[in-house]
Coordinates of C-alpha atoms in Angstrom, one line a residue:
X1 CA 126.5 -53.8 85.1
X2 CA 124.2 -54.1 88.0
X3 CA 125.0 -50.5 89.0
X4 CA 124.3 -49.3 85.5
X5 CA 121.0 -51.3 85.5
X6 CA 120.1 -49.6 88.7
X7 CA 120.9 -46.2 87.5
X8 CA 118.9 -46.9 84.3
X9 CA 116.0 -48.0 86.5
X10 CA 116.0 -44.6 88.3
X11 CA 113.9 -43.1 85.6
X12 CA 111.3 -40.4 86.0
X13 CA 108.1 -42.0 87.3
X14 CA 104.9 -40.0 87.0
X15 CA 102.3 -42.7 87.6
X16 CA 100.4 -45.3 85.6
X17 CA 97.4 -43.4 84.2
X18 CA 97.3 -41.7 80.8
X19 CA 97.1 -38.3 82.3
X20 CA 100.0 -38.9 84.7
X21 CA 102.2 -40.2 81.9
X22 CA 102.0 -36.9 80.1
X23 CA 105.6 -35.8 79.9
X24 CA 104.7 -32.2 79.7
X25 CA 102.7 -32.0 82.9
X26 CA 103.7 -28.9 84.7
X27 CA 103.9 -29.0 88.4
X28 CA 102.1 -26.5 90.7
X29 CA 101.5 -25.6 94.3
X30 CA 100.2 -28.4 96.4
X31 CA 101.4 -31.2 94.1
X32 CA 103.0 -33.9 96.2
X33 CA 106.2 -35.6 95.0
X34 CA 108.0 -38.8 96.0
X35 CA 111.7 -38.3 95.5
X36 CA 114.4 -41.0 95.6
X37 CA 118.1 -40.1 95.2
X38 CA 121.0 -42.5 94.7
X39 CA 124.6 -42.1 93.6
X40 CA 126.7 -44.5 91.5
X41 CA 130.2 -44.2 92.8
X42 CA 132.4 -45.2 89.8
X43 CA 135.6 -45.5 91.8
X44 CA 134.2 -47.9 94.4
X45 CA 131.8 -49.6 92.0
X46 CA 129.0 -49.2 94.6
X47 CA 125.7 -47.3 95.1
X48 CA 125.3 -44.7 97.8
X49 CA 121.7 -44.2 99.0
X50 CA 120.9 -40.6 99.7
X51 CA 118.1 -41.5 102.2
X52 CA 118.5 -38.1 104.0
X53 CA 117.2 -36.4 100.8
X54 CA 114.8 -39.1 99.7
X55 CA 111.2 -38.7 100.8
X56 CA 107.8 -37.2 100.1
X57 CA 107.6 -33.4 99.5
X58 CA 104.8 -30.9 98.7
X59 CA 105.3 -27.9 96.5
X60 CA 104.7 -24.9 98.8
X61 CA 102.7 -21.8 98.3
X62 CA 105.7 -20.1 96.8
X63 CA 105.9 -22.8 94.1
X64 CA 109.2 -24.2 95.5
X65 CA 110.4 -27.5 97.0
X66 CA 112.4 -27.4 100.1
X67 CA 115.1 -30.2 100.2
X68 CA 117.9 -31.0 102.5
X69 CA 121.3 -29.7 101.3
X70 CA 119.5 -28.3 98.2
X71 CA 117.3 -25.7 99.9
X72 CA 114.4 -24.1 98.0
X73 CA 114.2 -25.4 94.5
X74 CA 111.7 -23.6 92.2
X75 CA 109.3 -26.3 90.9
X76 CA 106.0 -24.6 89.8
X77 CA 105.6 -24.8 86.0
X78 CA 108.4 -27.4 85.6
X79 CA 108.1 -31.1 84.8
X80 CA 109.3 -33.9 87.1
X81 CA 112.1 -34.7 84.6
X82 CA 113.4 -31.2 85.0
X83 CA 113.2 -31.3 88.8
X84 CA 115.0 -34.6 88.9
X85 CA 117.9 -33.2 86.8
X86 CA 118.1 -30.1 89.0
X87 CA 118.2 -32.1 92.2
X88 CA 121.1 -34.2 90.9
X89 CA 123.0 -31.2 89.7
X90 CA 122.4 -29.3 93.0
X91 CA 123.8 -32.2 95.1
X92 CA 126.8 -32.6 92.9
X93 CA 127.6 -29.0 93.1
X94 CA 126.9 -28.8 96.8
X95 CA 129.3 -31.6 97.7
X96 CA 131.7 -31.4 94.8
X97 CA 131.0 -34.9 93.7
X98 CA 132.7 -36.6 90.8
X99 CA 129.6 -38.6 89.9
X100 CA 126.2 -36.8 89.7
X101 CA 123.5 -38.4 91.9
X102 CA 120.5 -39.7 90.1
X103 CA 117.0 -38.6 91.3
X104 CA 113.7 -40.3 90.7
X105 CA 110.8 -38.0 91.0
X106 CA 107.4 -39.5 91.1
X107 CA 104.1 -37.6 91.2
X108 CA 102.6 -39.1 94.4
X109 CA 99.5 -36.9 94.5
X110 CA 98.2 -34.3 92.2
X111 CA 97.3 -30.9 93.6
X112 CA 93.6 -30.9 94.5
X113 CA 90.6 -29.5 92.6
X114 CA 88.2 -27.1 94.3
X115 CA 84.4 -27.0 94.1
X116 CA 82.3 -23.9 94.9
X117 CA 78.8 -22.8 94.4
X118 CA 75.6 -24.9 94.4
X119 CA 77.2 -28.2 95.5
X120 CA 76.3 -30.1 98.7
X121 CA 79.9 -30.0 100.1
X122 CA 82.0 -27.3 98.5
X123 CA 85.7 -27.5 99.2
X124 CA 89.0 -29.2 98.3
X125 CA 89.0 -32.6 96.7
X126 CA 91.9 -34.9 95.5
X127 CA 92.5 -34.9 91.8
X128 CA 92.4 -38.2 89.8
X129 CA 93.2 -38.7 86.2
X130 CA 90.2 -38.6 83.8
X131 CA 88.3 -36.6 86.4
X132 CA 85.3 -34.8 84.8
X133 CA 83.1 -32.0 86.1
X134 CA 80.2 -34.3 86.8
X135 CA 82.4 -36.8 88.7
X136 CA 83.8 -34.0 90.8
X137 CA 80.3 -32.7 91.6
X138 CA 79.4 -36.3 92.6
X139 CA 82.4 -36.6 94.9
X140 CA 81.3 -33.3 96.5
X141 CA 77.9 -34.8 97.3
X142 CA 76.0 -33.7 94.3
X143 CA 74.0 -30.5 93.9
X144 CA 73.2 -28.5 97.0
X145 CA 70.2 -29.6 98.9
X146 CA 68.7 -27.6 101.7
X147 CA 68.2 -29.3 105.1
X148 CA 64.5 -28.8 104.6
X149 CA 64.5 -30.3 101.1
X150 CA 61.3 -32.2 101.5
X151 CA 59.6 -29.1 102.8
X152 CA 60.7 -27.2 99.7
X153 CA 59.4 -30.1 97.6
X154 CA 56.0 -29.8 99.3
X155 CA 56.2 -26.1 98.8
X156 CA 56.9 -26.6 95.2
X157 CA 53.9 -28.9 94.7
X158 CA 51.6 -26.5 96.5
X159 CA 52.9 -23.5 94.5
X160 CA 52.7 -25.5 91.3
X161 CA 49.0 -26.5 92.0
X162 CA 48.1 -22.9 92.8
X163 CA 49.8 -21.7 89.6
X164 CA 47.8 -24.2 87.5
X165 CA 44.5 -23.0 89.1
X166 CA 45.5 -19.3 88.8
X167 CA 46.6 -19.7 85.2
X168 CA 43.3 -21.5 84.3
X169 CA 41.3 -18.8 86.0
X170 CA 43.4 -16.1 84.3
X171 CA 42.8 -17.6 80.8
X172 CA 39.0 -17.7 81.6
X173 CA 39.1 -14.0 82.6
X174 CA 41.1 -13.1 79.5
X175 CA 38.4 -14.7 77.4
X176 CA 35.7 -12.9 79.4
X177 CA 37.5 -9.6 78.9
X178 CA 37.5 -10.2 75.1
X179 CA 33.8 -10.9 75.2
X180 CA 33.0 -7.8 77.2
X181 CA 35.1 -5.7 74.8
X182 CA 33.1 -7.2 71.9
X183 CA 29.8 -6.4 73.6
X184 CA 30.9 -2.9 74.4
X185 CA 31.9 -2.2 70.7
X186 CA 28.6 -3.9 69.6
X187 CA 30.6 -6.5 67.6
X188 CA 29.0 -9.8 66.6
X189 CA 32.2 -11.7 67.1
X190 CA 34.9 -12.1 69.7
X191 CA 38.5 -11.5 68.6
X192 CA 41.0 -14.1 69.8
X193 CA 43.2 -12.5 72.5
X194 CA 46.9 -12.7 71.9
X195 CA 47.5 -14.3 75.3
X196 CA 45.3 -17.3 74.4
X197 CA 46.4 -17.7 70.8
X198 CA 48.7 -20.7 71.3
X199 CA 46.7 -22.4 74.0
X200 CA 44.8 -25.6 73.0
X201 CA 41.8 -24.7 75.1
X202 CA 41.5 -21.2 73.6
X203 CA 38.8 -22.2 71.1
X204 CA 36.7 -23.8 73.8
X205 CA 37.0 -20.7 76.0
X206 CA 35.9 -18.4 73.3
X207 CA 33.1 -20.7 72.2
X208 CA 31.7 -20.6 75.7
X209 CA 32.0 -16.8 75.9
X210 CA 30.4 -16.5 72.5
X211 CA 27.4 -18.6 73.6
X212 CA 27.1 -16.4 76.7
X213 CA 27.3 -13.2 74.6
X214 CA 24.6 -14.4 72.2
X215 CA 22.3 -15.3 75.2
X216 CA 22.8 -11.9 76.8
X217 CA 22.3 -10.1 73.4
X218 CA 19.1 -12.1 72.8
X219 CA 17.8 -11.2 76.3
X220 CA 18.5 -7.5 75.7
X221 CA 17.0 -7.6 72.3
X222 CA 13.8 -9.2 73.7
X223 CA 13.5 -6.6 76.4
X224 CA 13.9 -3.8 73.9
X225 CA 11.5 -5.5 71.5
X226 CA 8.9 -5.7 74.3
X227 CA 9.2 -2.0 74.9
X228 CA 8.9 -1.4 71.1
X229 CA 5.8 -3.6 71.0
X230 CA 4.3 -1.7 74.0
X231 CA 4.9 1.6 72.3
X232 CA 3.4 0.3 69.1
X233 CA 0.3 -0.9 71.0
X234 CA -0.1 2.4 72.8
X235 CA 0.3 4.3 69.6
X236 CA -2.4 2.2 68.0
X237 CA -4.6 2.8 71.0
X238 CA -4.1 6.5 70.7
X239 CA -5.0 6.4 67.0
X240 CA -8.1 4.3 67.9
X241 CA -9.1 6.8 70.6
X242 CA -8.5 9.6 68.1
X243 CA -11.1 8.1 65.8
X244 CA -13.5 7.7 68.7
X245 CA -13.0 11.3 69.5
X246 CA -14.0 12.3 66.0
X247 CA -17.1 10.2 66.2
X248 CA -18.0 11.4 69.7
X249 CA -17.4 15.0 68.6
X250 CA -20.0 14.6 65.8
X251 CA -22.3 12.9 68.2
X252 CA -21.9 15.8 70.6
X253 CA -22.6 18.4 67.9
X254 CA -25.8 16.5 66.9
X255 CA -26.8 16.2 70.6
X256 CA -26.3 19.9 71.1
X257 CA -28.3 20.8 68.0
X258 CA -31.1 18.5 69.2
X259 CA -31.0 20.0 72.6
X260 CA -31.2 23.5 71.2
X261 CA -34.2 22.6 69.1
X262 CA -36.0 21.0 72.1
X263 CA -35.3 24.1 74.1
X264 CA -36.8 26.4 71.4
X265 CA -39.9 24.2 71.3
X266 CA -40.1 24.1 75.1
X267 CA -40.1 27.9 75.1
X268 CA -43.0 27.9 72.7
X269 CA -44.8 25.2 74.7
X270 CA -44.6 22.7 72.0
X271 CA -42.1 20.2 73.8
X272 CA -42.4 18.4 77.0
X273 CA -39.9 19.0 79.8
X274 CA -39.0 15.3 79.8
X275 CA -37.8 15.5 76.2
X276 CA -35.8 18.5 77.1
X277 CA -34.1 16.7 79.9
X278 CA -33.3 13.7 77.7
X279 CA -31.6 15.9 75.1
X280 CA -29.6 17.6 77.7
X281 CA -28.6 14.3 79.3
X282 CA -27.5 12.9 75.9
X283 CA -25.3 15.9 75.3
X284 CA -23.8 15.7 78.8
X285 CA -23.1 12.0 78.3
X286 CA -21.4 12.6 75.0
X287 CA -19.2 15.3 76.6
X288 CA -18.3 12.9 79.4
X289 CA -17.3 10.2 76.9
X290 CA -15.2 12.7 75.0
X291 CA -13.5 13.7 78.3
X292 CA -12.8 10.0 79.1
X293 CA -11.3 9.5 75.6
X294 CA -9.0 12.5 76.0
X295 CA -7.9 11.2 79.4
X296 CA -7.1 7.8 77.9
X297 CA -5.2 9.4 75.1
X298 CA -3.2 11.4 77.6
X299 CA -2.5 8.3 79.6
X300 CA -1.4 6.4 76.5
X301 CA 1.0 9.2 75.6
X302 CA 2.4 9.1 79.1
X303 CA 2.9 5.4 78.8
X304 CA 4.7 5.8 75.5
X305 CA 6.9 8.4 77.2
X306 CA 7.6 6.0 80.0
X307 CA 8.4 3.2 77.6
X308 CA 10.9 5.5 75.8
X309 CA 12.5 6.3 79.2
X310 CA 12.6 2.6 80.1
X311 CA 14.4 1.9 76.8
X312 CA 17.0 4.6 77.5
X313 CA 17.4 3.4 81.1
X314 CA 17.8 -0.2 79.8
X315 CA 20.4 0.7 77.3
X316 CA 22.3 2.9 79.9
X317 CA 22.1 0.2 82.5
X318 CA 23.4 -2.3 80.0
X319 CA 26.4 -0.1 79.1
X320 CA 27.1 0.7 82.7
X321 CA 26.9 -3.1 83.6
X322 CA 29.4 -3.8 80.7
X323 CA 31.8 -1.2 82.0
X324 CA 31.6 -2.4 85.5
X325 CA 32.1 -6.0 84.5
X326 CA 35.0 -5.1 82.4
X327 CA 36.6 -3.1 85.2
X328 CA 36.0 -6.0 87.7
X329 CA 37.5 -8.4 85.2
X330 CA 40.6 -6.3 84.7
X331 CA 41.0 -6.0 88.5
X332 CA 40.7 -9.8 88.9
X333 CA 43.3 -10.3 86.2
X334 CA 45.7 -8.0 88.0
X335 CA 45.2 -9.9 91.2
X336 CA 45.7 -13.2 89.5
X337 CA 48.8 -12.0 87.8
X338 CA 50.2 -11.1 91.2
X339 CA 49.3 -14.5 92.6
X340 CA 50.9 -16.3 89.6
X341 CA 54.1 -14.2 90.0
X342 CA 54.1 -15.2 93.7
X343 CA 53.7 -18.9 92.8
X344 CA 56.5 -18.7 90.3
X345 CA 58.7 -17.1 92.9
X346 CA 57.9 -19.8 95.4
X347 CA 58.6 -22.5 92.7
X348 CA 61.9 -20.8 91.8
X349 CA 63.0 -20.8 95.5
X350 CA 61.9 -24.4 96.0
X351 CA 63.8 -25.5 92.8
X352 CA 66.9 -23.6 93.9
X353 CA 66.8 -25.0 97.4
X354 CA 65.9 -28.6 96.7
X355 CA 66.8 -31.0 93.9
X356 CA 63.8 -33.1 95.1
X357 CA 61.5 -30.3 93.9
X358 CA 62.8 -30.5 90.4
X359 CA 61.5 -34.1 90.1
X360 CA 58.0 -32.7 90.1
X361 CA 58.6 -30.3 87.3
X362 CA 61.1 -31.6 84.7
X363 CA 60.3 -28.8 82.3
X364 CA 61.1 -26.0 84.8
X365 CA 63.8 -27.9 86.6
X366 CA 66.9 -26.1 87.8
X367 CA 69.3 -25.4 84.9
X368 CA 72.9 -26.0 86.0
X369 CA 75.8 -24.2 84.6
X370 CA 79.5 -24.9 85.1
X371 CA 82.7 -22.9 84.7
X372 CA 86.3 -23.6 85.3
X373 CA 88.8 -21.2 86.9
X374 CA 92.2 -22.4 85.7
X375 CA 95.6 -20.9 85.8
X376 CA 97.0 -20.3 82.4
X377 CA 100.5 -18.7 82.0
X378 CA 100.4 -17.5 85.6
X379 CA 97.0 -15.9 85.3
X380 CA 93.6 -17.2 86.4
X381 CA 91.0 -17.5 83.7
X382 CA 87.4 -18.6 83.9
X383 CA 86.0 -20.6 81.0
X384 CA 82.6 -22.2 80.5
X385 CA 82.4 -26.0 81.0
X386 CA 80.0 -28.9 80.7
X387 CA 79.4 -32.0 82.7
X388 CA 81.9 -33.9 80.6
X389 CA 84.7 -31.4 80.6
X390 CA 88.0 -33.0 81.7
X391 CA 89.6 -31.4 84.8
X392 CA 93.2 -30.5 85.4
X393 CA 94.9 -30.4 88.8
X394 CA 94.3 -27.2 90.6
X395 CA 91.1 -26.4 88.7
X396 CA 88.3 -24.6 90.5
X397 CA 84.8 -25.7 89.4
X398 CA 82.1 -23.2 89.9
X399 CA 78.6 -24.7 89.9
X400 CA 75.6 -22.4 89.5
X401 CA 72.0 -23.5 89.7
X402 CA 69.5 -21.3 88.0
X403 CA 65.7 -21.8 87.4
X404 CA 64.2 -21.6 84.0
X405 CA 60.6 -20.7 84.7
X406 CA 57.8 -20.5 82.1

C-alpha cells in the first residue's frame, strides 16, 4: 500500500500558478525541467530510486532533452505528462524491466522572454506566470533613457519655448499677410486666413491688423485729399487770374486809346508832354500787370501738374511699399517655418532620447507601441500588443517609442 501510495504521488507536477497548471502547456527550447524517477518493484515489494537519471535538465536548441540511458528525447511541443510517460517507457525498454519506472516531471523554470527596442536594458528575462508586457518592460528598467536624459529634457524645454515664440510670431505674420493682401486688392475687409481659423487668438490678431489697415488707409486718403485740395485751390487761382486778365486787357485797350489820343493832340500842340508821358506810363503799367498775371497763371498750372505728379508718385510708392512689405512678410514666414520645423525636430529627438522630456509636454509625449514575436506552429509571427497583453514563455517583446508631434 505504501508503494502504491508513493507511485500515486509521483504525478506530473507543473507548479502552483494558474498558468503553470495548464495541462496543455507545450514545452520549448530553454524550458528547465526537474525530473524524478522511481521504480516500484512488484516482486521485491520495494522502490528503486533512479537517482542517476533524476535531476534538472534544460531543453536544448534542438528541442530535445538529453538523459542518461535514454539519450536525446524530443521534448519541444510536448507536455510534461507526455515527457514523463516517454521517460518511463524508454527506461523499461532499455533495461528490459518488468515494471515500468514512474517519472515525475516538474517545470522548474519557464523559458525566458526577450525584450528589444526602446527599453533601458534589452535582453533575456525569466518568465513568470501572469507576466504582462508592462511588467516585463518594468523588469527591463522601463523605457530607454539616454545617459544625458536631463540634458535632453533641457533641450526639450528650450526647443518648446522657441517653438511657442516662433508660432506666435508666425500667426502674427499670417495676419499681417492677410492685411497686406486686402490692401493690395483695395478691399475694405480682411479675410480670415485658413491657418488661423481655429485659433482662439485669431479674431484679436485680425482686429489689430484691421485697425492698422484703417489707420494707413486714412493717412493715404488724407494725403491724396490734400493734393486734391491743392489742385482745386490752384485751379481757382487760375480762374481768378483769368478774370483779372480780362479786366486788365480792357484797361490796356483803354490806356492805349488814351495814349493814342494824347499823341495826336501833342502833334497838334494841343497836349502837354507831361500828359503824354502819363498816358504812356499807364499803358506800360497795364501791360506789366498783364504779364505778371500770365506768369502767375503759368506757375499755377505748373503747380497743378506737379500736384498730379505727386499724386501718381504717392500711389505708386504706396503700391510698391505694399508689394515690398508682402514680400518681406512671406520671407519672414518662410524663415519662421524653418525655425519651427527645427524646433519640432529637436523636441522629437529629446522625447525619443529622454522620458524626462515627455513630462514637460504630455500632449506630444512619446507614443509607445508594442508587438509580440511568438512561435506558432513552428513559425514566428509578430502581432500587435498592449501594455496589458499577457505573455507566454519564449515571447519576444518589441518596444517602439515614437513621437506624435503637433
